[in-house]
């Protein structure tokens, strides 16, 4: 297969971790006889330095004409970097918000997976994590409270603020379909999370999700209230396969789920729309404190590249080969500094990439 990949290395550790992911994609291409064409564009601080804006129209066009985007991370030290003296619309993060909008990426997918080998980093009790857990949070990314009308005004001498939470049937249907499609590739269970005992938007959410479920008879659907879900994530994370939820609930729950895995350098993410196109990036930021030292953990980015193979290119076997290689390297005791523990072998960012390539 032949695929066009837009590469955005970004700032901080971005270039280091993306280089390792490309090494891995190259060996996958060689082994499985694919051709990947890479086009590199700038975004974030790197683009501000060269073009004066965090994302150019040319960069967007290149991304639009590719099959997927692989992103490192953007941004600098928010207290010392000159990028943060600029108007908010010209800062690095504005590039990220713009590309998500321009590419219509409405579905955010964040896996939370506990590696047996990294159990020690998990803040939960051992009896809870016994057997590990493996869930996927599917969050609606372009609607709901974060995109509704908002206003702060003075009424009778007192400040009043309001934010509007609105979802249309169509917005819910497209994300629900995405959630069920993902569940079909996994353990075939969807937990739809809402607050249907209080909110009208949640009642519509539940109605549409029930409707979409009819097209997926193999998938078990359950509904859970968001407050209960927050509790269940730390009480028994094993019960979850795909968690399907709206924008704000997903924002909060996905951070909680990633926290219970205990290792930020291991968590990948994907932003998708209703065709196969997607943007793939680690869940963490640009880690300016460790940039340029070759000590960052590249695994989150490599796992994001594996998600790209699975969800944008329909290359399940290739994605599994990457994931298996990572597990083997961890089993053999190799660790970057962020996941290092007694008795393990500490390696650099580039060495970790090499080891994963060797296993593949
Ligand atoms: P961060 O995720 O960059 O770093 C938090 C801590 O985790 C740091 O100590 C860092 O060294 C460590 N860390 C992060 N990734 C690591 C890795 N792969 N290997 C080893 N250690 C790792 O969060 P922050 O410090 O709050 O933000 C730094 C910059 O990143 C800011 O400009 C922020 O706006 C930006 N940011 C960008 C994105 C994105 O591009 N999507 C997401 C979050 C934050």
PDB file of C-alpha atoms in Angstrom, residues 4-10 14 17-23 25 38-41 43 63 66-73 99 269 277-282 300-308 313:
ATOM      1  CA  UNK A   4       1.024  10.009   2.272  1.00  0.00           C
ATOM      2  CA  UNK A   5       1.873  11.096   5.804  1.00  0.00           C
ATOM      3  CA  UNK A   6       2.185  14.727   6.902  1.00  0.00           C
ATOM      4  CA  UNK A   7       4.829  14.951   9.600  1.00  0.00           C
ATOM      5  CA  UNK A   8       4.719  17.772  12.144  1.00  0.00           C
ATOM      6  CA  UNK A   9       7.600  17.416  14.557  1.00  0.00           C
ATOM      7  CA  UNK A  10       6.710  20.537  16.544  1.00  0.00           C
ATOM      8  CA  UNK A  14       8.773  16.740  19.342  1.00  0.00           C
ATOM      9  CA  UNK A  17      10.212  11.451  19.482  1.00  0.00           C
ATOM     10  CA  UNK A  18       8.845  11.797  15.940  1.00  0.00           C
ATOM     11  CA  UNK A  19      12.194  10.670  14.475  1.00  0.00           C
ATOM     12  CA  UNK A  20      11.865   7.436  16.461  1.00  0.00           C
ATOM     13  CA  UNK A  21       8.297   6.891  15.248  1.00  0.00           C
ATOM     14  CA  UNK A  22       9.471   7.372  11.652  1.00  0.00           C
ATOM     15  CA  UNK A  23      12.212   4.784  12.165  1.00  0.00           C
ATOM     16  CA  UNK A  25       7.209   3.238  10.309  1.00  0.00           C
ATOM     17  CA  UNK A  38       6.474  11.878   4.260  1.00  0.00           C
ATOM     18  CA  UNK A  39       5.918  15.629   3.894  1.00  0.00           C
ATOM     19  CA  UNK A  40       7.251  17.657   6.777  1.00  0.00           C
ATOM     20  CA  UNK A  41       5.549  20.921   7.793  1.00  0.00           C
ATOM     21  CA  UNK A  43       3.533  24.043  13.468  1.00  0.00           C
ATOM     22  CA  UNK A  63      -2.109  18.031   5.644  1.00  0.00           C
ATOM     23  CA  UNK A  66      -2.368  13.487   2.857  1.00  0.00           C
ATOM     24  CA  UNK A  67      -3.806  10.278   4.323  1.00  0.00           C
ATOM     25  CA  UNK A  68      -2.849  11.048   7.929  1.00  0.00           C
ATOM     26  CA  UNK A  69      -0.873  13.442  10.122  1.00  0.00           C
ATOM     27  CA  UNK A  70       1.803  12.361  12.588  1.00  0.00           C
ATOM     28  CA  UNK A  71       2.410  15.044  15.202  1.00  0.00           C
ATOM     29  CA  UNK A  72       5.020  15.337  17.947  1.00  0.00           C
ATOM     30  CA  UNK A  73       3.970  18.081  20.309  1.00  0.00           C
ATOM     31  CA  UNK A  99      -5.507  22.318  12.434  1.00  0.00           C
ATOM     32  CA  UNK A 269      -3.918   9.619  21.022  1.00  0.00           C
ATOM     33  CA  UNK A 277      -8.157  10.391   7.869  1.00  0.00           C
ATOM     34  CA  UNK A 278      -6.692  11.087  11.310  1.00  0.00           C
ATOM     35  CA  UNK A 279      -4.108  13.048  13.249  1.00  0.00           C
ATOM     36  CA  UNK A 280      -1.967  11.047  15.633  1.00  0.00           C
ATOM     37  CA  UNK A 281       0.050  12.437  18.529  1.00  0.00           C
ATOM     38  CA  UNK A 282       1.223  11.532  22.030  1.00  0.00           C
ATOM     39  CA  UNK A 300       3.654   7.365  23.212  1.00  0.00           C
ATOM     40  CA  UNK A 301       4.525   8.675  19.736  1.00  0.00           C
ATOM     41  CA  UNK A 302       5.397   5.228  18.409  1.00  0.00           C
ATOM     42  CA  UNK A 303       2.067   3.923  19.761  1.00  0.00           C
ATOM     43  CA  UNK A 304       0.345   6.869  18.059  1.00  0.00           C
ATOM     44  CA  UNK A 305       1.975   5.785  14.783  1.00  0.00           C
ATOM     45  CA  UNK A 306       0.618   2.275  15.450  1.00  0.00           C
ATOM     46  CA  UNK A 307      -2.862   3.793  15.859  1.00  0.00           C
ATOM     47  CA  UNK A 308      -2.350   5.514  12.506  1.00  0.00           C
ATOM     48  CA  UNK A 313      -4.551   2.657   6.964  1.00  0.00           C
TER      49      UNK A 313
END
